[in-house]
Tab-separated table of C-alpha atoms in Angstrom:
chain	number	residue	atom	x	y	z
A	1	UNK	CA	-68.512	-254.493	85.978
A	2	UNK	CA	-67.253	-251.639	83.844
A	3	UNK	CA	-63.789	-252.046	82.271
A	4	UNK	CA	-62.013	-249.831	84.807
A	5	UNK	CA	-58.615	-251.009	83.613
A	6	UNK	CA	-59.351	-249.433	80.215
A	7	UNK	CA	-61.258	-246.396	81.493
A	8	UNK	CA	-58.640	-245.272	84.019
A	9	UNK	CA	-55.023	-244.576	83.150
A	10	UNK	CA	-52.606	-243.226	85.742
A	11	UNK	CA	-49.094	-242.003	85.102
A	12	UNK	CA	-46.709	-242.323	88.024
A	13	UNK	CA	-44.186	-240.067	86.249
A	14	UNK	CA	-46.477	-237.043	86.669
A	15	UNK	CA	-46.075	-234.628	89.574
A	16	UNK	CA	-49.803	-234.969	90.358
A	17	UNK	CA	-50.243	-237.647	93.065
A	18	UNK	CA	-51.696	-240.913	91.773
A	19	UNK	CA	-54.691	-240.792	94.134
A	20	UNK	CA	-55.636	-237.345	92.736
A	21	UNK	CA	-55.261	-238.608	89.154
A	22	UNK	CA	-57.580	-241.480	90.022
A	23	UNK	CA	-60.092	-239.232	91.803
A	24	UNK	CA	-60.136	-236.747	88.909
A	25	UNK	CA	-60.716	-239.506	86.341
A	26	UNK	CA	-63.566	-240.982	88.378
A	27	UNK	CA	-65.235	-237.546	88.546
A	28	UNK	CA	-64.814	-237.154	84.779
A	29	UNK	CA	-66.490	-240.533	84.200
A	30	UNK	CA	-69.369	-239.347	86.393
A	31	UNK	CA	-69.688	-236.066	84.486
A	32	UNK	CA	-69.771	-237.891	81.156
A	33	UNK	CA	-72.480	-240.278	82.347
A	34	UNK	CA	-70.272	-243.360	82.193
A	35	UNK	CA	-70.761	-243.816	85.924
A	36	UNK	CA	-74.413	-243.178	86.782
A	37	UNK	CA	-75.834	-242.007	90.116
A	38	UNK	CA	-76.140	-244.942	92.520
A	39	UNK	CA	-73.538	-247.063	90.718
A	40	UNK	CA	-71.599	-249.245	93.163
A	41	UNK	CA	-67.852	-248.884	92.743
A	42	UNK	CA	-65.521	-251.860	93.169
A	43	UNK	CA	-64.098	-252.382	96.625
A	44	UNK	CA	-60.764	-250.772	97.311
A	45	UNK	CA	-58.935	-254.117	97.341
A	46	UNK	CA	-60.562	-255.224	94.076
A	47	UNK	CA	-59.872	-251.936	92.224
A	48	UNK	CA	-56.296	-251.931	93.509
A	49	UNK	CA	-55.738	-255.339	91.921
A	50	UNK	CA	-57.365	-254.249	88.636
A	51	UNK	CA	-55.192	-251.119	88.354
A	52	UNK	CA	-52.057	-252.610	89.965
A	53	UNK	CA	-52.044	-249.912	92.619
A	54	UNK	CA	-51.651	-249.883	96.382
A	55	UNK	CA	-54.950	-250.313	98.226
A	56	UNK	CA	-54.273	-247.185	100.292
A	57	UNK	CA	-54.093	-245.189	97.025
A	58	UNK	CA	-57.616	-246.368	96.153
A	59	UNK	CA	-58.840	-245.514	99.641
A	60	UNK	CA	-57.342	-242.015	99.351
A	61	UNK	CA	-58.970	-241.527	95.918
A	62	UNK	CA	-62.372	-242.632	97.265
A	63	UNK	CA	-61.954	-240.309	100.264
A	64	UNK	CA	-61.235	-237.423	97.893
A	65	UNK	CA	-64.354	-238.262	95.874
A	66	UNK	CA	-66.399	-238.346	99.068
A	67	UNK	CA	-65.021	-234.958	100.116
A	68	UNK	CA	-65.790	-233.453	96.722
A	69	UNK	CA	-69.354	-234.795	96.756
A	70	UNK	CA	-69.028	-237.119	93.759
A	71	UNK	CA	-69.224	-240.281	95.854
A	72	UNK	CA	-71.142	-241.472	98.899
A	73	UNK	CA	-70.392	-244.231	101.373
A	74	UNK	CA	-73.002	-246.666	102.639
A	75	UNK	CA	-72.111	-248.407	105.868
A	76	UNK	CA	-71.555	-252.127	105.360
A	77	UNK	CA	-72.322	-251.844	101.636
A	78	UNK	CA	-69.478	-249.964	99.926
A	79	UNK	CA	-68.808	-246.810	97.927
A	80	UNK	CA	-71.327	-245.499	95.374
A	81	UNK	CA	-71.670	-242.660	92.870
A	82	UNK	CA	-73.643	-240.023	94.732
A	83	UNK	CA	-77.383	-240.400	94.145
A	84	UNK	CA	-78.026	-236.628	94.392
A	85	UNK	CA	-76.253	-236.039	91.092
A	86	UNK	CA	-78.385	-235.439	87.995
A	87	UNK	CA	-78.278	-238.299	85.545
A	88	UNK	CA	-76.324	-237.524	82.394
A	89	UNK	CA	-77.685	-238.874	79.119
A	90	UNK	CA	-74.984	-238.281	76.540
A	91	UNK	CA	-76.207	-238.097	72.957
A	92	UNK	CA	-74.118	-238.539	69.866
A	93	UNK	CA	-73.871	-235.402	67.751
A	94	UNK	CA	-75.325	-236.010	64.304
A	95	UNK	CA	-74.442	-233.573	61.533
A	96	UNK	CA	-76.916	-233.959	58.681
A	97	UNK	CA	-75.271	-231.361	56.483
A	98	UNK	CA	-72.249	-233.106	55.002
A	99	UNK	CA	-70.675	-229.691	54.324
A	100	UNK	CA	-71.048	-228.563	57.917
A	101	UNK	CA	-67.922	-228.249	60.030
A	102	UNK	CA	-67.849	-230.877	62.812
A	103	UNK	CA	-67.922	-229.392	66.268
A	104	UNK	CA	-64.564	-229.567	68.003
A	105	UNK	CA	-64.343	-231.235	71.403
A	106	UNK	CA	-62.439	-228.217	72.767
A	107	UNK	CA	-65.074	-225.608	71.854
A	108	UNK	CA	-65.726	-224.668	75.528
A	109	UNK	CA	-62.087	-223.555	75.787
A	110	UNK	CA	-62.559	-221.141	72.887
A	111	UNK	CA	-66.176	-220.014	72.927
A	112	UNK	CA	-68.551	-219.883	75.912
A	113	UNK	CA	-72.040	-221.237	75.747
A	114	UNK	CA	-73.508	-217.789	76.438
A	115	UNK	CA	-73.574	-214.553	74.487
A	116	UNK	CA	-71.573	-211.426	75.237
A	117	UNK	CA	-70.768	-208.253	73.368
A	118	UNK	CA	-67.322	-207.915	71.835
A	119	UNK	CA	-66.518	-204.201	71.691
A	120	UNK	CA	-64.800	-203.186	68.478
A	121	UNK	CA	-62.965	-200.126	69.809
A	122	UNK	CA	-61.153	-202.306	72.356
A	123	UNK	CA	-59.507	-204.254	69.524
A	124	UNK	CA	-56.088	-202.663	69.815
A	125	UNK	CA	-52.707	-204.421	69.608
A	126	UNK	CA	-50.846	-204.660	72.892
A	127	UNK	CA	-47.458	-202.947	72.744
A	128	UNK	CA	-44.593	-205.027	74.116
A	129	UNK	CA	-40.842	-204.675	74.236
A	130	UNK	CA	-39.550	-206.646	71.270
A	131	UNK	CA	-36.194	-208.399	71.135
A	132	UNK	CA	-33.643	-207.126	68.641
A	133	UNK	CA	-33.574	-203.685	67.063
A	134	UNK	CA	-36.512	-201.396	67.784
A	135	UNK	CA	-37.874	-197.950	67.066
A	136	UNK	CA	-40.745	-198.296	69.489
A	137	UNK	CA	-43.544	-196.046	70.723
A	138	UNK	CA	-41.192	-194.233	73.078
A	139	UNK	CA	-40.228	-196.677	75.804
A	140	UNK	CA	-37.484	-196.142	78.376
A	141	UNK	CA	-34.268	-198.151	78.296
A	142	UNK	CA	-34.764	-200.676	81.084
A	143	UNK	CA	-31.003	-201.226	81.145
A	144	UNK	CA	-30.696	-197.816	82.800
A	145	UNK	CA	-33.192	-198.560	85.575
A	146	UNK	CA	-31.728	-198.316	89.119
A	147	UNK	CA	-32.020	-202.037	89.805
A	148	UNK	CA	-29.428	-202.255	92.584
A	149	UNK	CA	-30.976	-199.362	94.473
A	150	UNK	CA	-34.453	-200.805	93.961
A	151	UNK	CA	-33.308	-204.211	95.221
A	152	UNK	CA	-31.921	-202.642	98.387
A	153	UNK	CA	-35.157	-200.734	98.924
A	154	UNK	CA	-37.170	-203.926	98.457
A	155	UNK	CA	-35.028	-205.762	101.019
A	156	UNK	CA	-35.449	-202.956	103.524
A	157	UNK	CA	-39.218	-203.464	103.387
A	158	UNK	CA	-38.848	-206.842	105.090
A	159	UNK	CA	-37.108	-205.328	108.103
A	160	UNK	CA	-39.208	-202.191	108.316
A	161	UNK	CA	-41.927	-201.532	110.861
A	162	UNK	CA	-44.549	-203.906	112.184
A	163	UNK	CA	-44.841	-207.083	110.023
A	164	UNK	CA	-48.531	-207.452	110.856
A	165	UNK	CA	-49.088	-203.956	109.510
A	166	UNK	CA	-47.016	-203.838	106.356
A	167	UNK	CA	-47.782	-207.396	105.207
A	168	UNK	CA	-51.504	-206.945	105.760
A	169	UNK	CA	-54.049	-204.820	103.950
A	170	UNK	CA	-52.939	-201.292	103.170
A	171	UNK	CA	-54.456	-197.981	102.175
A	172	UNK	CA	-56.502	-198.133	98.976
A	173	UNK	CA	-54.978	-194.791	97.978
A	174	UNK	CA	-51.480	-196.262	98.028
A	175	UNK	CA	-48.578	-196.547	100.446
A	176	UNK	CA	-48.317	-193.420	102.574
A	177	UNK	CA	-44.530	-193.150	102.118
A	178	UNK	CA	-44.872	-193.006	98.345
A	179	UNK	CA	-47.765	-190.542	98.485
A	180	UNK	CA	-45.752	-188.308	100.819
A	181	UNK	CA	-42.604	-188.430	98.727
A	182	UNK	CA	-44.462	-188.130	95.431
A	183	UNK	CA	-46.351	-185.103	96.726
A	184	UNK	CA	-43.050	-183.436	97.638
A	185	UNK	CA	-41.527	-184.399	94.266
A	186	UNK	CA	-44.480	-183.077	92.255
A	187	UNK	CA	-44.551	-179.836	94.222
A	188	UNK	CA	-40.817	-179.281	93.675
A	189	UNK	CA	-40.599	-180.272	90.006
A	190	UNK	CA	-44.028	-179.351	88.632
A	191	UNK	CA	-45.113	-176.400	90.723
A	192	UNK	CA	-48.110	-178.235	92.185
A	193	UNK	CA	-49.565	-177.533	95.600
A	194	UNK	CA	-50.458	-180.949	96.913
A	195	UNK	CA	-50.561	-182.952	100.104
A	196	UNK	CA	-50.510	-186.772	100.241
A	197	UNK	CA	-54.323	-186.632	100.407
A	198	UNK	CA	-54.345	-185.199	96.872
A	199	UNK	CA	-52.544	-188.259	95.490
A	200	UNK	CA	-53.933	-191.668	94.486
A	201	UNK	CA	-51.359	-194.306	93.532
A	202	UNK	CA	-52.459	-196.544	90.658
A	203	UNK	CA	-51.028	-199.332	88.532
A	204	UNK	CA	-49.898	-197.055	85.729
A	205	UNK	CA	-51.526	-193.938	84.319
A	206	UNK	CA	-54.038	-195.988	82.318
A	207	UNK	CA	-55.667	-197.162	85.562
A	208	UNK	CA	-55.888	-193.600	86.822
A	209	UNK	CA	-57.498	-192.511	83.572
A	210	UNK	CA	-59.934	-195.410	83.694
A	211	UNK	CA	-61.026	-194.673	87.253
A	212	UNK	CA	-61.437	-190.971	86.525
A	213	UNK	CA	-63.547	-191.619	83.427
A	214	UNK	CA	-65.742	-194.050	85.350
A	215	UNK	CA	-66.371	-191.521	88.118
A	216	UNK	CA	-66.783	-188.366	86.023
A	217	UNK	CA	-68.405	-189.520	82.773
A	218	UNK	CA	-71.888	-190.797	82.043
A	219	UNK	CA	-73.620	-191.994	78.865
A	220	UNK	CA	-74.339	-189.025	76.638
A	221	UNK	CA	-71.510	-186.845	77.962
A	222	UNK	CA	-69.250	-185.216	75.395
A	223	UNK	CA	-65.453	-185.341	75.635
A	224	UNK	CA	-63.092	-183.393	73.395
A	225	UNK	CA	-59.664	-184.673	72.402
A	226	UNK	CA	-57.117	-183.801	69.786
A	227	UNK	CA	-57.721	-185.105	66.294
A	228	UNK	CA	-54.697	-187.298	66.880
A	229	UNK	CA	-54.609	-188.634	70.406
A	230	UNK	CA	-53.819	-191.611	72.591
A	231	UNK	CA	-56.080	-194.551	71.817
A	232	UNK	CA	-55.951	-195.703	75.448
A	233	UNK	CA	-57.763	-192.532	76.479
A	234	UNK	CA	-60.334	-192.792	73.711
A	235	UNK	CA	-61.187	-196.372	74.615
A	236	UNK	CA	-61.769	-195.489	78.258
A	237	UNK	CA	-63.958	-192.533	77.307
A	238	UNK	CA	-66.097	-194.538	74.903
A	239	UNK	CA	-66.478	-197.399	77.402
A	240	UNK	CA	-68.401	-195.053	79.722
A	241	UNK	CA	-70.969	-194.349	76.998
A	242	UNK	CA	-69.651	-190.827	76.423
A	243	UNK	CA	-69.016	-189.580	72.889
A	244	UNK	CA	-65.808	-188.071	71.546
A	245	UNK	CA	-65.433	-184.898	69.503
A	246	UNK	CA	-62.040	-183.932	68.100
A	247	UNK	CA	-60.279	-180.688	67.274
A	248	UNK	CA	-57.192	-180.254	65.151
A	249	UNK	CA	-53.652	-180.228	66.520
A	250	UNK	CA	-51.013	-178.062	64.838
A	251	UNK	CA	-47.412	-177.189	65.623
A	252	UNK	CA	-48.592	-175.319	68.727
A	253	UNK	CA	-50.852	-178.027	70.087
A	254	UNK	CA	-54.632	-178.316	70.370
A	255	UNK	CA	-56.750	-175.740	68.518
A	256	UNK	CA	-58.402	-173.906	71.418
A	257	UNK	CA	-60.443	-171.634	69.104
A	258	UNK	CA	-62.314	-174.658	67.764
A	259	UNK	CA	-62.747	-175.945	71.304
A	260	UNK	CA	-64.402	-172.683	72.313
A	261	UNK	CA	-66.765	-172.927	69.334
A	262	UNK	CA	-67.782	-176.424	70.450
A	263	UNK	CA	-68.415	-175.154	73.985
A	264	UNK	CA	-70.729	-172.468	72.622
A	265	UNK	CA	-72.789	-175.070	70.760
A	266	UNK	CA	-73.197	-177.806	73.389
A	267	UNK	CA	-72.192	-178.852	76.920
A	268	UNK	CA	-68.686	-180.321	77.140
A	269	UNK	CA	-67.959	-182.543	80.109
A	270	UNK	CA	-64.235	-183.157	79.695
A	271	UNK	CA	-61.218	-182.220	77.570
A	272	UNK	CA	-58.385	-184.736	77.366
A	273	UNK	CA	-54.948	-183.258	76.621
A	274	UNK	CA	-51.282	-184.228	76.674
A	275	UNK	CA	-49.999	-180.625	76.643
A	276	UNK	CA	-46.346	-181.130	77.501
A	277	UNK	CA	-45.604	-183.445	74.596
A	278	UNK	CA	-48.764	-184.114	72.623
A	279	UNK	CA	-49.306	-187.767	71.846
A	280	UNK	CA	-48.415	-188.840	69.214
A	281	UNK	CA	-46.893	-185.765	67.544
A	282	UNK	CA	-44.766	-184.552	70.542
A	283	UNK	CA	-45.661	-180.843	70.037
A	284	UNK	CA	-46.038	-178.639	73.130
A	285	UNK	CA	-49.233	-176.691	73.841
A	286	UNK	CA	-48.313	-173.020	73.554
A	287	UNK	CA	-48.538	-170.811	76.665
A	288	UNK	CA	-51.412	-168.638	75.454
A	289	UNK	CA	-53.452	-171.715	74.534
A	290	UNK	CA	-52.803	-173.195	77.967
A	291	UNK	CA	-54.152	-170.070	79.646
A	292	UNK	CA	-57.242	-170.006	77.421
A	293	UNK	CA	-57.908	-173.691	78.022
A	294	UNK	CA	-58.029	-173.100	81.770
A	295	UNK	CA	-60.232	-170.033	81.279
A	296	UNK	CA	-62.664	-172.035	79.153
A	297	UNK	CA	-62.727	-174.831	81.745
A	298	UNK	CA	-63.733	-172.348	84.426
A	299	UNK	CA	-66.250	-170.590	82.159
A	300	UNK	CA	-67.981	-173.698	80.806
A	301	UNK	CA	-67.392	-176.034	83.739
A	302	UNK	CA	-65.646	-178.900	81.978
A	303	UNK	CA	-62.951	-181.148	83.454
A	304	UNK	CA	-59.431	-180.928	82.058
A	305	UNK	CA	-57.847	-184.381	82.068
A	306	UNK	CA	-54.108	-183.722	81.799
A	307	UNK	CA	-51.967	-186.754	80.972
A	308	UNK	CA	-48.330	-185.834	81.596
A	309	UNK	CA	-46.812	-189.136	80.524
A	310	UNK	CA	-43.159	-188.087	80.016
A	311	UNK	CA	-42.699	-184.824	81.889
A	312	UNK	CA	-39.314	-185.820	83.306
A	313	UNK	CA	-37.645	-185.798	79.882
A	314	UNK	CA	-37.354	-182.317	78.397
A	315	UNK	CA	-34.087	-181.320	76.717
A	316	UNK	CA	-34.065	-177.565	76.122
A	317	UNK	CA	-34.291	-176.028	79.570
A	318	UNK	CA	-36.693	-176.333	82.444
A	319	UNK	CA	-39.856	-178.143	81.302
A	320	UNK	CA	-43.017	-176.093	80.869
A	321	UNK	CA	-45.084	-176.483	84.013
A	322	UNK	CA	-48.265	-178.549	83.716
A	323	UNK	CA	-51.723	-177.049	83.478
A	324	UNK	CA	-52.387	-178.334	86.992
A	325	UNK	CA	-49.792	-175.921	88.381
A	326	UNK	CA	-51.829	-172.924	87.174
A	327	UNK	CA	-55.247	-174.345	88.070
A	328	UNK	CA	-56.910	-172.006	90.564
A	329	UNK	CA	-60.386	-173.544	90.542
A	330	UNK	CA	-59.882	-177.321	90.808
A	331	UNK	CA	-60.712	-178.015	87.143
A	332	UNK	CA	-57.663	-180.177	86.296
A	333	UNK	CA	-57.220	-183.871	87.001
A	334	UNK	CA	-53.502	-184.557	86.644
A	335	UNK	CA	-52.451	-188.079	85.658
A	336	UNK	CA	-48.880	-189.298	85.443
A	337	UNK	CA	-46.685	-192.354	85.663
A	338	UNK	CA	-43.255	-193.545	86.685
A	339	UNK	CA	-43.287	-196.379	84.151
A	340	UNK	CA	-41.823	-194.120	81.467
A	341	UNK	CA	-39.227	-192.813	83.887
A	342	UNK	CA	-38.054	-196.149	85.283
A	343	UNK	CA	-39.363	-199.229	83.453
A	344	UNK	CA	-42.787	-200.370	82.189
A	345	UNK	CA	-42.738	-203.408	84.483
A	346	UNK	CA	-42.933	-201.094	87.503
A	347	UNK	CA	-46.639	-200.304	87.418
A	348	UNK	CA	-46.664	-197.053	89.353
A	349	UNK	CA	-48.997	-194.304	88.205
A	350	UNK	CA	-50.800	-191.550	90.043
A	351	UNK	CA	-53.788	-189.233	89.942
A	352	UNK	CA	-53.551	-185.772	91.488
A	353	UNK	CA	-56.835	-183.964	92.168
A	354	UNK	CA	-58.862	-182.287	94.932
A	355	UNK	CA	-59.318	-184.617	97.901
A	356	UNK	CA	-63.065	-185.104	97.319
A	357	UNK	CA	-62.373	-186.679	93.919
A	358	UNK	CA	-59.402	-188.680	95.200
A	359	UNK	CA	-61.612	-190.156	97.926
A	360	UNK	CA	-64.238	-191.199	95.373
A	361	UNK	CA	-61.607	-192.667	93.033
A	362	UNK	CA	-60.229	-194.688	95.958
A	363	UNK	CA	-63.700	-196.045	96.751
A	364	UNK	CA	-64.147	-197.153	93.140
A	365	UNK	CA	-60.631	-198.584	92.950
A	366	UNK	CA	-61.406	-200.741	95.978
A	367	UNK	CA	-63.998	-202.852	94.144
A	368	UNK	CA	-61.622	-203.774	91.311
A	369	UNK	CA	-58.215	-203.690	93.006
A	370	UNK	CA	-58.227	-203.681	96.813
A	371	UNK	CA	-54.815	-202.064	96.903
A	372	UNK	CA	-51.700	-201.732	94.828
A	373	UNK	CA	-48.333	-203.352	95.437
A	374	UNK	CA	-47.233	-202.105	98.878
A	375	UNK	CA	-43.705	-203.475	98.531
A	376	UNK	CA	-43.092	-201.794	95.171
A	377	UNK	CA	-44.721	-198.574	96.350
A	378	UNK	CA	-42.553	-198.563	99.490
A	379	UNK	CA	-39.425	-199.232	97.435
A	380	UNK	CA	-40.146	-196.400	94.991
A	381	UNK	CA	-40.986	-194.120	97.911
A	382	UNK	CA	-37.611	-194.962	99.463
A	383	UNK	CA	-35.806	-194.161	96.190
A	384	UNK	CA	-37.527	-190.784	96.104
A	385	UNK	CA	-36.690	-190.132	99.749
A	386	UNK	CA	-32.998	-191.032	99.398
A	387	UNK	CA	-32.629	-189.133	96.134
A	388	UNK	CA	-31.693	-192.264	94.152
A	389	UNK	CA	-34.642	-191.863	91.801
A	390	UNK	CA	-33.846	-188.207	91.124
A	391	UNK	CA	-30.250	-189.174	90.306
A	392	UNK	CA	-31.630	-191.775	87.920
A	393	UNK	CA	-33.814	-189.126	86.253
A	394	UNK	CA	-30.787	-186.886	85.701
A	395	UNK	CA	-28.699	-189.741	84.298
A	396	UNK	CA	-31.502	-190.921	82.004
A	397	UNK	CA	-32.162	-187.352	80.851
A	398	UNK	CA	-28.530	-186.913	79.747
A	399	UNK	CA	-28.553	-190.291	78.009
A	400	UNK	CA	-31.844	-189.757	76.187
A	401	UNK	CA	-30.810	-186.233	75.214
A	402	UNK	CA	-27.697	-187.589	73.495
A	403	UNK	CA	-29.680	-190.358	71.832
A	404	UNK	CA	-32.269	-187.875	70.562
A	405	UNK	CA	-29.592	-185.707	68.995
A	406	UNK	CA	-27.826	-188.679	67.428
A	407	UNK	CA	-31.038	-190.188	66.095
A	408	UNK	CA	-32.265	-186.933	64.589
A	409	UNK	CA	-28.882	-186.446	62.928
A	410	UNK	CA	-29.146	-189.944	61.445
A	411	UNK	CA	-32.652	-189.274	60.120
A	412	UNK	CA	-31.459	-186.008	58.572
A	413	UNK	CA	-28.365	-187.398	56.890
A	414	UNK	CA	-29.754	-190.779	55.841
A	415	UNK	CA	-33.480	-190.367	55.235
A	416	UNK	CA	-34.296	-186.685	54.724
A	417	UNK	CA	-35.675	-187.365	51.235
A	418	UNK	CA	-38.225	-189.859	52.590
A	419	UNK	CA	-39.001	-188.833	56.183
A	420	UNK	CA	-40.093	-185.436	57.483
A	421	UNK	CA	-39.887	-184.633	61.196
A	422	UNK	CA	-39.383	-181.869	63.724
A	423	UNK	CA	-36.762	-182.429	66.363
A	424	UNK	CA	-38.762	-182.865	69.595
A	425	UNK	CA	-38.016	-180.663	72.585
A	426	UNK	CA	-38.531	-183.626	74.874
A	427	UNK	CA	-39.991	-187.065	75.231
A	428	UNK	CA	-38.630	-190.363	73.992
A	429	UNK	CA	-39.858	-190.551	70.397
A	430	UNK	CA	-39.806	-188.643	67.117
A	431	UNK	CA	-43.031	-188.122	65.168
A	432	UNK	CA	-42.078	-188.851	61.562
A	433	UNK	CA	-44.207	-188.581	58.437
A	434	UNK	CA	-43.179	-190.647	55.441
A	435	UNK	CA	-43.348	-189.983	51.724
A	436	UNK	CA	-46.940	-190.578	50.531
A	437	UNK	CA	-45.739	-193.344	48.219
A	438	UNK	CA	-44.582	-195.437	51.173
A	439	UNK	CA	-46.937	-198.230	52.217
A	440	UNK	CA	-46.575	-198.032	56.008
A	441	UNK	CA	-48.049	-201.447	56.698
A	442	UNK	CA	-45.782	-203.150	54.164
A	443	UNK	CA	-42.786	-201.214	55.469
A	444	UNK	CA	-43.397	-202.393	59.042
A	445	UNK	CA	-43.774	-205.986	57.878
A	446	UNK	CA	-40.524	-205.846	55.895
A	447	UNK	CA	-38.754	-204.232	58.848
A	448	UNK	CA	-39.929	-207.021	61.157
A	449	UNK	CA	-38.539	-209.625	58.765
A	450	UNK	CA	-35.223	-207.741	58.801
A	451	UNK	CA	-35.130	-207.760	62.618
A	452	UNK	CA	-36.371	-204.201	63.237
A	453	UNK	CA	-39.546	-203.593	65.240
A	454	UNK	CA	-41.548	-200.418	64.586
A	455	UNK	CA	-45.192	-199.379	64.350
A	456	UNK	CA	-46.944	-198.926	61.017
A	457	UNK	CA	-48.668	-195.858	62.492
A	458	UNK	CA	-52.140	-196.848	61.332
A	459	UNK	CA	-53.481	-196.538	64.885
A	460	UNK	CA	-52.616	-192.812	64.817
A	461	UNK	CA	-54.749	-192.070	61.755
A	462	UNK	CA	-57.906	-190.037	62.474
A	463	UNK	CA	-61.071	-191.397	60.835
A	464	UNK	CA	-60.944	-191.167	57.025
A	465	UNK	CA	-57.417	-189.722	57.116
A	466	UNK	CA	-54.032	-191.163	56.231
A	467	UNK	CA	-51.220	-189.378	58.023
A	468	UNK	CA	-48.559	-191.804	56.812
A	469	UNK	CA	-46.701	-191.152	60.016
A	470	UNK	CA	-45.576	-193.001	63.103
A	471	UNK	CA	-43.639	-192.588	66.321
A	472	UNK	CA	-40.004	-193.674	66.185
A	473	UNK	CA	-38.755	-194.209	69.726
A	474	UNK	CA	-35.074	-193.566	70.365
A	475	UNK	CA	-34.728	-193.778	74.145
A	476	UNK	CA	-34.652	-197.568	74.487
A	477	UNK	CA	-31.757	-198.014	72.021
A	478	UNK	CA	-28.077	-197.210	72.319
A	479	UNK	CA	-26.472	-194.972	69.716
A	480	UNK	CA	-24.988	-198.018	67.985
A	481	UNK	CA	-28.399	-199.707	67.954
A	482	UNK	CA	-29.943	-196.537	66.516
A	483	UNK	CA	-27.361	-196.548	63.715
A	484	UNK	CA	-28.184	-200.175	62.927
A	485	UNK	CA	-31.922	-199.464	63.030
A	486	UNK	CA	-31.652	-196.519	60.647
A	487	UNK	CA	-29.504	-198.609	58.298
A	488	UNK	CA	-32.197	-201.313	58.171
A	489	UNK	CA	-34.932	-198.707	57.699
A	490	UNK	CA	-32.987	-196.985	54.934
A	491	UNK	CA	-32.530	-200.226	53.003
A	492	UNK	CA	-36.206	-201.065	53.308
A	493	UNK	CA	-37.406	-197.609	52.272
A	494	UNK	CA	-35.072	-197.450	49.294
A	495	UNK	CA	-36.510	-200.748	48.098
A	496	UNK	CA	-40.153	-199.697	48.579
């Protein structure tokens, strides 16, 4: 008989029931080849005595093994390792090369036994909200989010309507209440002309962009972006097999003259723009360039993908209306998000487009994400309907406006000899370029050690260029926190 007392160790202090521990260890011994097909296991009474366990525990473990197919019972004979299992012949691994690295026993948890392609352009750090001081990419202050109102809206979901309906499967396009209220909100604030059928709710704008690229782009298509642009868009474009051409971005936004030259030379399938506040530089696309961009889209038949990621925060007067508001020929796909307006954890984005495209996007969305989060979508729809979310927008706008002014004043008085910037008309970050002698990567590392989180800006550099700039987010920090952040940055830069 095998030394079961040594091979099997159970721990009664664990939350896993003892019979499952025993069953799992028996299956592992079978996988390793220690217990071979057809091997007769000890009787339940005998194994119980060997392991000092209750006989019923052994019976339960054997029953589990029978149910899982590892064991088989023979009437009047006992319990055996299932004979249908392939025999395992373990072989010791011999490494002849004494300099070779021994294979680790946990390799399957790190590397699969099959090949796959690792795509280099997807290697991009994931931005997260860091503890302590921060000058981030332009995140909202989650402390301002309307949590009490959202909690009430969530609770109302549980007493609303027919439980079988609203706790079952929902519309792939998103909760109807949110699509209705969002359509009204976009029409009132952005000059759009939509119905709920023109709106697809997504988990953030990045999902909307991904779906749109998958539907509209094919290998070999050409997409034009700004020379500096959002890496999330570029990655989604390249993943379709399309190629990316870039045009320069100046203080008035994308260079439309160069875009027209490209259109004259070759077919362009799509142009990706962030016209309200260009990412990352925050400049606004000038009115005449907006008009020409729409004219070129109609003339050459390309799609305009408009990402309006922070429309709700503009500090001068009424925000400039999006390109989609002036689109007369259905050339613009308008993508936006409420994550910047409320909090990143609330994954609510949207795509606005002609209904034929929305229907196709919904069909594609269904095979990767059957539906969104109906409870969250209902709650946000309620906040829009009651006006709570609009009140939050107004409060946040006043707060971020004051923080922008205070932060820009700090940069001017404390760091004007090292940092150059233009005070942004809106958004939640300042685009700052640093003195060429500053090593941005080293600066970010030193800042992190001093308790200040900020980007080194390398991700914003176009190929073969060094902008020596980065986005310094001000919205997520109080005025006192901004003062502390600038003080840390000043000390670091003076020492560089």
